[in-house]
XYZ file of C-alpha atoms in Angstrom:
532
model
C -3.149 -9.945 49.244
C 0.134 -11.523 47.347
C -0.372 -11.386 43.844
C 0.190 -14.541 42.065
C 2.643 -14.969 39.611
C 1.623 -16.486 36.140
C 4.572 -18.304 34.042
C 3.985 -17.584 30.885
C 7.609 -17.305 29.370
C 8.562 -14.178 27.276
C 5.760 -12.364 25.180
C 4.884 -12.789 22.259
C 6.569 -13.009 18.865
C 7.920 -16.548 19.541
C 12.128 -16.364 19.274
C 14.350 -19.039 18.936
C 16.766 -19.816 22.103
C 20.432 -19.611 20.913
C 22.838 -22.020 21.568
C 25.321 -20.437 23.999
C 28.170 -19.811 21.688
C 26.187 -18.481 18.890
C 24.639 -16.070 21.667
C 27.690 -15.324 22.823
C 28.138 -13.582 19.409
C 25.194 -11.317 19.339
C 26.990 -9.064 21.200
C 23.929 -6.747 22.233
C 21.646 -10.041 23.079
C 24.855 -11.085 25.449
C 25.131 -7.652 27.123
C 22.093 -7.738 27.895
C 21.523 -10.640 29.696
C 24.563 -10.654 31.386
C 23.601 -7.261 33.266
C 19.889 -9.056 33.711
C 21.186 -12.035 35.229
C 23.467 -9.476 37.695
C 20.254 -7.633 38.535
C 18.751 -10.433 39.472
C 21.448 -12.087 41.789
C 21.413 -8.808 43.591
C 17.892 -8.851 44.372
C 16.806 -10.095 48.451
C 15.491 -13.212 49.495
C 12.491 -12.086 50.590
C 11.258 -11.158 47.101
C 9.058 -13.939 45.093
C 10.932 -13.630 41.782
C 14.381 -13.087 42.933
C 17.114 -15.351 41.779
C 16.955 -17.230 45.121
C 13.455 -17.377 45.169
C 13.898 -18.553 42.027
C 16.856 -21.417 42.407
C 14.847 -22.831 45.342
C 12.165 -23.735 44.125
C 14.025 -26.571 43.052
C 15.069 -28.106 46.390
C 16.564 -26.382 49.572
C 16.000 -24.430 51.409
C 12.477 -26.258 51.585
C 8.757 -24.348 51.820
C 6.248 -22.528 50.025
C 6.590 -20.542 47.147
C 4.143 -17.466 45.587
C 1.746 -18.850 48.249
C 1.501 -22.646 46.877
C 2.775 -25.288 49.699
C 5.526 -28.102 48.410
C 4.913 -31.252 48.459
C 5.280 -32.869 52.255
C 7.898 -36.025 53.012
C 6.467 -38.734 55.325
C 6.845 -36.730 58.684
C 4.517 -33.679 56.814
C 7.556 -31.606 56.411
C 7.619 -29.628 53.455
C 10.431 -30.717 50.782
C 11.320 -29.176 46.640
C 8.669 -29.293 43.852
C 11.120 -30.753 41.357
C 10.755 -34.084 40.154
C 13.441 -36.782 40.118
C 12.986 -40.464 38.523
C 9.127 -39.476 37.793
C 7.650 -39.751 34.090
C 7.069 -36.348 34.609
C 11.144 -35.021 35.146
C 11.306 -33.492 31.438
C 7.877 -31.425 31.631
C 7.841 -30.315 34.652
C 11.656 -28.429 34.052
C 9.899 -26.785 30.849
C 7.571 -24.329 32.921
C 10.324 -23.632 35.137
C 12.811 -22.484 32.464
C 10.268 -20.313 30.598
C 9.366 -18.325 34.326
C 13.245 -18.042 34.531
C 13.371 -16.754 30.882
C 10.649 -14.347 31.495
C 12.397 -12.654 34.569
C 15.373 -12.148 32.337
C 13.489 -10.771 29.517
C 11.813 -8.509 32.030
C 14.932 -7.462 33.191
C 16.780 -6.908 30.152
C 14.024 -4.718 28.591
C 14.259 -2.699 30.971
C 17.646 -2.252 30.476
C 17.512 -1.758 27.032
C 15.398 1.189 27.260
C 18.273 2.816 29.046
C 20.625 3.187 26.098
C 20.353 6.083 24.118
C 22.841 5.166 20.902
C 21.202 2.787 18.920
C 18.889 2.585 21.069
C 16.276 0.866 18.725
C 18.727 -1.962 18.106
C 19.007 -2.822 21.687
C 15.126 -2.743 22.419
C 15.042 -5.214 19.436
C 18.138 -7.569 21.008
C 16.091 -7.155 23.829
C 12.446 -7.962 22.311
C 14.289 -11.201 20.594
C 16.142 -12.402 23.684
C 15.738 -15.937 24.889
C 17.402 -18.477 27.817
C 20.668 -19.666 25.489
C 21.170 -23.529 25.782
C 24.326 -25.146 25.886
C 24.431 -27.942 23.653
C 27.143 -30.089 25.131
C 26.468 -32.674 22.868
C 28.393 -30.902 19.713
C 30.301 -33.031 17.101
C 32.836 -29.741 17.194
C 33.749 -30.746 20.897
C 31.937 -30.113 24.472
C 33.892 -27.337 25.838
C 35.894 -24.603 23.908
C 38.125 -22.538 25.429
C 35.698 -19.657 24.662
C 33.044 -21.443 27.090
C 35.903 -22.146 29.658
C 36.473 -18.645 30.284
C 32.865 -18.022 30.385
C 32.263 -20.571 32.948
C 35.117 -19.296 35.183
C 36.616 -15.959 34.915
C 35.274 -13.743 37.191
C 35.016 -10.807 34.770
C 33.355 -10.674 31.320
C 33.533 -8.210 28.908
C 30.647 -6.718 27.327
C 29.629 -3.832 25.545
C 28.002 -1.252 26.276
C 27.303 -1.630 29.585
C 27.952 1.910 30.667
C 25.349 3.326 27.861
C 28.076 5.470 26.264
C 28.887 3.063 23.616
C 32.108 1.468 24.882
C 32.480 -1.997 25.880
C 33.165 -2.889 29.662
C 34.219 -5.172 32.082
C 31.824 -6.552 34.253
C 31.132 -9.365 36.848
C 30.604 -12.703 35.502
C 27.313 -13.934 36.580
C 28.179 -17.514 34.299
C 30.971 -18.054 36.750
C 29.188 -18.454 40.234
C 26.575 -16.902 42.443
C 27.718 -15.459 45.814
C 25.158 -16.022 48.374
C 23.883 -13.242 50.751
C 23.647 -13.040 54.393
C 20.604 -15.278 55.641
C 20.340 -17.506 52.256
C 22.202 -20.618 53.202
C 20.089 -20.739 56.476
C 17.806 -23.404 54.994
C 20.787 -25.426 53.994
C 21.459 -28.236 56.512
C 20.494 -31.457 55.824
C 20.953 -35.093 57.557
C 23.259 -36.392 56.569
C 25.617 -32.867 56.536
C 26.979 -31.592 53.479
C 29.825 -28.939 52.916
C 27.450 -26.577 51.079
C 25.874 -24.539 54.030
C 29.974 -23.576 54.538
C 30.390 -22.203 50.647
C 29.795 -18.830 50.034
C 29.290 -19.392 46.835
C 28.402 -21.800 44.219
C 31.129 -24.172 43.409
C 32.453 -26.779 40.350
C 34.785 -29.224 41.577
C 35.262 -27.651 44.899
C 38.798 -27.709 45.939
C 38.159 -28.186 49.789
C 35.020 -28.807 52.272
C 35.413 -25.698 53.889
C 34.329 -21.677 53.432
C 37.770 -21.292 51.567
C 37.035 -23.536 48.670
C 37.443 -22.529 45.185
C 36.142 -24.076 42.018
C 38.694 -26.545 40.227
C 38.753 -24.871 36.545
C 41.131 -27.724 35.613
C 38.999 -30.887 36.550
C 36.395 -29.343 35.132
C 38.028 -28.807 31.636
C 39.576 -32.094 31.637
C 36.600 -34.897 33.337
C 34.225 -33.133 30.342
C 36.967 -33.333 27.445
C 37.297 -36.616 28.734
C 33.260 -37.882 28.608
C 32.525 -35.661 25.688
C 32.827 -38.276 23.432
C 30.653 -40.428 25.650
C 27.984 -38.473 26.343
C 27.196 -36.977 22.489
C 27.220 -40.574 21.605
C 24.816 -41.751 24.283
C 22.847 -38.253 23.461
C 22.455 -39.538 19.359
C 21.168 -42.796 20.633
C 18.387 -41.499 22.160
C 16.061 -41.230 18.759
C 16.410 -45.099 18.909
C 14.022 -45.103 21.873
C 10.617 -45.734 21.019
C 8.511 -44.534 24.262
C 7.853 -41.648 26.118
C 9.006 -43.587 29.535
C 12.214 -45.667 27.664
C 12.877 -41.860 26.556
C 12.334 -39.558 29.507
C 13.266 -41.796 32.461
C 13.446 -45.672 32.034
C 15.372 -46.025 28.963
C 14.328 -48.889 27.546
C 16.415 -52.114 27.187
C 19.471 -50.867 25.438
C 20.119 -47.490 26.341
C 19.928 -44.432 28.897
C 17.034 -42.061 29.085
C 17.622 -38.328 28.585
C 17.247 -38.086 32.534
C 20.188 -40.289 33.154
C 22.524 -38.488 30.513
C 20.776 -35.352 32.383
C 22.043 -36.931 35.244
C 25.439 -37.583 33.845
C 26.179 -33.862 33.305
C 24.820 -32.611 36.626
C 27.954 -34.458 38.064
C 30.430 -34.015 34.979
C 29.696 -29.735 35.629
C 29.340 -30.188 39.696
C 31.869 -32.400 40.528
C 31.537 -36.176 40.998
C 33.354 -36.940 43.927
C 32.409 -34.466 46.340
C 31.055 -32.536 43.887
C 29.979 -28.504 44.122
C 25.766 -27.202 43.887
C 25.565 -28.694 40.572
C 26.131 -32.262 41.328
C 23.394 -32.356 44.496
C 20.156 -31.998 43.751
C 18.425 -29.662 46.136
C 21.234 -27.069 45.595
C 21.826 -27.798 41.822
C 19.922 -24.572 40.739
C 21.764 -22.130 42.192
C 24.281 -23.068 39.722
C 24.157 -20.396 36.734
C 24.986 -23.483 34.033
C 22.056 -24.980 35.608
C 19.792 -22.770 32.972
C 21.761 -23.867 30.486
C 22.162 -27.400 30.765
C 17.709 -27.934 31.636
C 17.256 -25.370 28.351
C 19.852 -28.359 26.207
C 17.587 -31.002 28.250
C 13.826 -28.948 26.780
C 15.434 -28.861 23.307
C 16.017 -32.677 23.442
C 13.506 -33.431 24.731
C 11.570 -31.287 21.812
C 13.425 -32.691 19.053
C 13.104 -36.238 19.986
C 8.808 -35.210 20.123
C 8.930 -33.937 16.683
C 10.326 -36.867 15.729
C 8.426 -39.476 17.580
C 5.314 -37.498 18.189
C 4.918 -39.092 21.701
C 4.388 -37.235 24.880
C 4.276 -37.422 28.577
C 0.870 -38.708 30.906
C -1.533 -35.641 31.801
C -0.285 -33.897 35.355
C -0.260 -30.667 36.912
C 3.275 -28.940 37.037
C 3.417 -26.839 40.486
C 3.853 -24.230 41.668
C 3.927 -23.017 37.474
C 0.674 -21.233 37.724
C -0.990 -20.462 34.085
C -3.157 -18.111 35.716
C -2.837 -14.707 37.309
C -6.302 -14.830 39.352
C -6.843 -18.664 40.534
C -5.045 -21.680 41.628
C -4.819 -23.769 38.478
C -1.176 -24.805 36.703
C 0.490 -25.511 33.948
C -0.490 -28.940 32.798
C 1.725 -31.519 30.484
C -0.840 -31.722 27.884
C -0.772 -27.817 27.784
C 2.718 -27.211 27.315
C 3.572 -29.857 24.111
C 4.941 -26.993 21.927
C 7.571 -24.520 23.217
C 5.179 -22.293 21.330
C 3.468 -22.187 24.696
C 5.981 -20.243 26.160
C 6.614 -18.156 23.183
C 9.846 -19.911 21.945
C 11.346 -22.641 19.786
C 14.473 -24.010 18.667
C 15.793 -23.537 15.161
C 15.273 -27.140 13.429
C 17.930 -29.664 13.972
C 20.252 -31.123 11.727
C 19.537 -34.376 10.082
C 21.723 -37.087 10.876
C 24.612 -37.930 8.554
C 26.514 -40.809 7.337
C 29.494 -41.077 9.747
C 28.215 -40.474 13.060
C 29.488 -42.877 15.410
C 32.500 -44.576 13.310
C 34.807 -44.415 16.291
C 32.084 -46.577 17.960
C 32.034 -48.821 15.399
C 29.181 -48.357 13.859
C 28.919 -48.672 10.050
C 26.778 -46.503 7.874
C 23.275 -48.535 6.636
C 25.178 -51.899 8.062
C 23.521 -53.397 11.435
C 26.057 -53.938 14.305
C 26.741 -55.205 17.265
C 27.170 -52.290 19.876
C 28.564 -53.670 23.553
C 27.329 -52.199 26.777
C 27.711 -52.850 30.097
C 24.245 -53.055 31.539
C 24.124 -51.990 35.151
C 20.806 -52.610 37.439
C 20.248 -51.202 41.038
C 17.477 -50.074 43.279
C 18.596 -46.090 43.201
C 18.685 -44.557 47.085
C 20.216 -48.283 48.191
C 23.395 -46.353 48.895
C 22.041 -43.290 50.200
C 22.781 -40.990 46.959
C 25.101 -40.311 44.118
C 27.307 -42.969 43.004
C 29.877 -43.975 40.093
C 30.647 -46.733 38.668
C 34.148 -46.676 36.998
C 34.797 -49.424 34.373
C 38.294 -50.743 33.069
C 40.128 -53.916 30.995
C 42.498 -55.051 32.980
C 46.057 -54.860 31.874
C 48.951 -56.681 33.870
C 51.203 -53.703 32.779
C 48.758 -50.522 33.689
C 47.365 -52.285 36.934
C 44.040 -50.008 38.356
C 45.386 -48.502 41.715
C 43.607 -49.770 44.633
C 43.053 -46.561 46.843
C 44.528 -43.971 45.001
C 44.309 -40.501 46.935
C 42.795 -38.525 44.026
C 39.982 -40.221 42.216
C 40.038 -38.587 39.343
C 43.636 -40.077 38.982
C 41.495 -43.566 37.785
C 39.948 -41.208 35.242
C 43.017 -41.007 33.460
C 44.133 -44.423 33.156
C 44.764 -45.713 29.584
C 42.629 -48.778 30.400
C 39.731 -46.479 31.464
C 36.778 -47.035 29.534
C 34.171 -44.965 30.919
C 31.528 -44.801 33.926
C 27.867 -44.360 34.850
C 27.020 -41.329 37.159
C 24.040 -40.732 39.264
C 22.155 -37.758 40.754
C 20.081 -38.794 43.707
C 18.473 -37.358 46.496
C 20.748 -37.451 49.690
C 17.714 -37.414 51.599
C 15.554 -40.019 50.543
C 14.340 -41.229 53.643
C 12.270 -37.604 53.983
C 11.143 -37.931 50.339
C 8.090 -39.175 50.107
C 8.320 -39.658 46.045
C 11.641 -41.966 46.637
C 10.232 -43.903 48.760
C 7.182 -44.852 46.706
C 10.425 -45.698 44.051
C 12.595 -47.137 46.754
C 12.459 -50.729 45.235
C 12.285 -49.901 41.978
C 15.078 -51.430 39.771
C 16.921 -48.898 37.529
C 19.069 -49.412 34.541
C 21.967 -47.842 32.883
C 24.550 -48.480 30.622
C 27.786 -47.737 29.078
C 28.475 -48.267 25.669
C 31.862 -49.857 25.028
C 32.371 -50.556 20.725
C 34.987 -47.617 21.115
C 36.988 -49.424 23.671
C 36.640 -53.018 22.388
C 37.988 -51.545 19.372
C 41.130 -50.239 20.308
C 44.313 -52.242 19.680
C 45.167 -54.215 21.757
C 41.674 -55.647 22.027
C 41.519 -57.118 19.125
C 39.603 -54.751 16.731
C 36.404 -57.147 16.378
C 32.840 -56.751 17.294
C 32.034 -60.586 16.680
C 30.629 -62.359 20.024
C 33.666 -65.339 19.550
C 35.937 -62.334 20.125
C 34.206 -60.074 22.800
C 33.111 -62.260 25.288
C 36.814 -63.602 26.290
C 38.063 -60.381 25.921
C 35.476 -59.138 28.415
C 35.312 -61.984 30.750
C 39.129 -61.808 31.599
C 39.526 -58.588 31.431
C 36.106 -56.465 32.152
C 36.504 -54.773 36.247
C 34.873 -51.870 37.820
C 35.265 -49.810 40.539
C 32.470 -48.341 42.437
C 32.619 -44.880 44.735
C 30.156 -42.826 46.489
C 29.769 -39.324 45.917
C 31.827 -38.520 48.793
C 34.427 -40.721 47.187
C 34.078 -43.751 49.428
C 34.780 -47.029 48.189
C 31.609 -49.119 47.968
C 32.116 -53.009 48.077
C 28.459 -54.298 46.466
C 28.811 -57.661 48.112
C 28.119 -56.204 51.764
C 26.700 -52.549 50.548
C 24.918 -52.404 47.488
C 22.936 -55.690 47.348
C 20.468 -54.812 44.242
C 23.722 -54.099 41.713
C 24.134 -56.304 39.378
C 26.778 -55.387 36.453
C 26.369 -57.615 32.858
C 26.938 -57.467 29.458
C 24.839 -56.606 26.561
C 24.928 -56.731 22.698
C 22.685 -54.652 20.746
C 21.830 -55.500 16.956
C 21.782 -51.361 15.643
C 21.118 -50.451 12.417
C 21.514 -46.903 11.543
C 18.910 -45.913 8.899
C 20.108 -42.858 7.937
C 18.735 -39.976 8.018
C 15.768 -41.725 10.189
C 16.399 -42.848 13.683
C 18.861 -45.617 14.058
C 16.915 -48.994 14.956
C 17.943 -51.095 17.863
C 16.593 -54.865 17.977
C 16.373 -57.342 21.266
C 19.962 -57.596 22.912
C 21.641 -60.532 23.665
C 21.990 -61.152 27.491
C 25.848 -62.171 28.328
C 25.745 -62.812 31.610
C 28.337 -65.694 31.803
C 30.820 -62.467 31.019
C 31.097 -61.114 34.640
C 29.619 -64.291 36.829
C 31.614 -63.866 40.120
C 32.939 -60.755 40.049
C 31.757 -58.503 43.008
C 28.375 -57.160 41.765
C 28.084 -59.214 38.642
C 25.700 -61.746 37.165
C 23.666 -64.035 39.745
C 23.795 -66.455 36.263
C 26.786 -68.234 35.308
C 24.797 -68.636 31.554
């Protein structure tokens, strides 16, 4: 009989995960679970805790796993376990990080015993080793050139690796993970998708076809480029009050830490035609993918210590919490990281000064702008970005430029929502209980309005001409298609908020009831139905 496999994270003492650049430093921690990590991508298919096993557990290619079936779609075909758009997105992604980190502690132990000099230091690094988390929302910038290399050079230097006390070159498992004969069998889907022809796992894939290559240099500059964006969007989040506004809805003035989760999956993946990270059931075979859901479980702990709100009781599968019966990890069970044997060294309080280039003054209430944009999410058959500008007759916005990314870089750019949605909807049963349901986003815009030659003011008597002659968007699919919302997208609707904010340092800033300014895009192509 198959045994079953119990999560239960790394053993006890509990250890604090490492950001990824700090980890980077503890040179024997880093050695180690590099040469884990390569263990496990070399192990088969066939066995249960094997990095593929692993990855698929979040999506393709679809079936059981440790002997507990998926979830079926409407035709009783079996689909992923993960959870998309779901109160329960956050938690469930906590059990499935700690069995991840416990496969690399496993592996690196065993490792460690290997060495001979200083041998008692490594079975320590070894004993205190944790998944790093990449905290992409750093006021010192998203993506040093340290974390560049790390995410693409195909070697990485560590040390020892041999045993004999030198340092080494070895294969970079951060960079990619080559797939093995057999393992992309499960990947065809309806509609098709380049990734049953890559090899490997891709970031801003530079074709369709078995030759691609990841695009190091999109991916340096489209993050550079949203850092800003996203850190600010990640420091509004202690405004939100609820555990739904927080994990998935987002409340009336901001996005939930799924749709900044969201955000990233494309910004590392690839928006238009984006690589594994940027489609959901391959997004896991991704190395950053541990990473980026490790920076999602330390949000997502931090904002609980402060608010001391959680998510609705439900059973997290196929994360069993016990070695002999059929019973799993629950939400009310797994509050504390402490559950899995790890924590996160205490964050820093917020200071005076966050957010100035957003205009947002320190114990003053503000206005902050957004543009608030509504839509029923699988309308358009998966990901999608809108791409928002002002207008200028001397930098007009290209109307079919060849690369998209081009509209990126435009100096009247002023920044775009992202989504990560299931491609195959119509076979998921849990999007189409959601199919109708109306979403929300939004981009925040102070920076922008700010900006000379905008006029520098925040007041309403200023804004709202500003934005209602100059305020446009362009909308793409993720295969880069040009979506017109009149004839495609018939549940968009694009307006304009502003958002009294008061920052209340060190607390949470406070936001109070928007104003509605719907007037400000009336008859433009998915705008207001309300002229007022």
């Amino acid at each position: 009989m198959t045994s079953k496999v119990k999560t239960t994270g790394a053993p006890l003492p509990v250890k604090p995960r490492l950001e990824i650049k700090e980890f980077m430093a503890n040179k024997k921690q880093f050695s180690l679970y590099v040469q884990a990590l390569n263990t496990l991508y070399s192990e088969l298919k066939t066995e249960v805790l094997s990095y593929f096993s692993l990855s698929k557990i979040h999506g393709r290619p679809f079936g059981p796993w440790n002997n507990v079936d998926p979830p079926l779609n409407p035709q009783g075909q079996p689909k992923g376990f993960c959870v998309h758009h779901e109160i329960q997105f956050l938690t469930w992604h906590r059990p499935y990080v700690a069995l991840f980190e416990q496969e690399i502690y496993k592996r690196a132990n065993s490792i460690a015993k290997e060495y001979k000099t200083d041998s008692e230091a490594w079975i320590q690094a070894a004993s205190d080793l944790r998944q790093p988390y990449w905290n992409w929302a750093d006021p010192s910038g998203i993506l040093p050139q340290a974390l560049l290399d790390l995410f693409f050079k195909d070697s990485v230097t560590i040390g020892p690796a041999s045993k004999d006390g030198a340092e080494s070159s070895v294969s970079n498992p951060f960079c990619l993970y080559h797939f093995k004969d057999g393992e992309r069998d499960g990947f065809t889907t309806d509609p098709p998708t380049p990734v049953v022809d890559w090899p490997q796992t891709l970031r801003y894939p530079t074709s369709k076809g078995p030759e691609a290559r990841s695009n190091m240099t999109k991916f340096n500059t489209m993050l550079n480029l949203e850092g800003d964006r996203i850190r600010y969007d990640t420091e509004r989040l202690s405004s939100l009050t609820t555990w739904k506004a927080f994990s998935s809805d987002g409340g009336k003035t901001t996005n939930s830490l799924e749709k900044i989760h969201d955000d990233m999956h494309d910004l590392i993946g690839g928006i238009f035609d984006g690589g594994h990270m940027s489609r959901i059931p391959f997004a896991a075979f991704d190395p950053i993918f541990w990473l980026h859901h490790a920076q999602i479980d330390r949000l997502t702990d931090k904002w609980h210590n402060e608010r001391q709100l959680w998510a609705p009781d439900a059973d997290h599968k196929p994360f069993r919490n016990s070695d002999t019966s059929d019973t799993f990890w629950n939400s009310n069970q797994i509050q504390e990281p402490k559950s899995f044997n790890y924590e996160y060294k205490p964050a820093m309080q917020r200071q005076p000064g966050w957010g100035k280039e957003f205009g947002l003054v320190d114990e003053d209430t503000i206005l902050e702008w957004s543009v608030r944009i509504r839509y029923k999410a699988f309308e358009l058959g998966g990901n999608f970005s809108i791409l928002l500008f002002f207008t200028e007759d001397e930098s007009p916005i290209p109307e079919d430029p060849h690369d998209r990314y081009d509209l990126f870089l435009l100096p009247n750019y002023i920044g775009s929502f992202n989504t990560f949605i299931n491609p195959e909807s119509d076979e998921c049963a849990n999007c189409q209980e959601h199919a109708n349901d109306i979403q929300y986003g939004f981009v925040h815009i102070n920076k922008h309005i700010l900006n000379k030659p905008y006029g520098g003011s925040l007041d309403p008597t200023r804004v709202v001409p500003l934005l209602t002659n100059r305020l446009t968007w362009r909308i793409f699919k993720g295969d880069a298609t040009r979506v017109d919302p009149t004839t495609s997208f018939p549940s968009l609707i694009i307006d304009v908020i502003a958002t009294p904010l008061t920052q209340n340092y060190p607390a949470f800033p406070h936001a109070e009831e928007p104003t509605v300014y719907e007037g400000i895009t009336h008859g433009k192509p998915g705008g207001s139905r309300d002229s007022q």
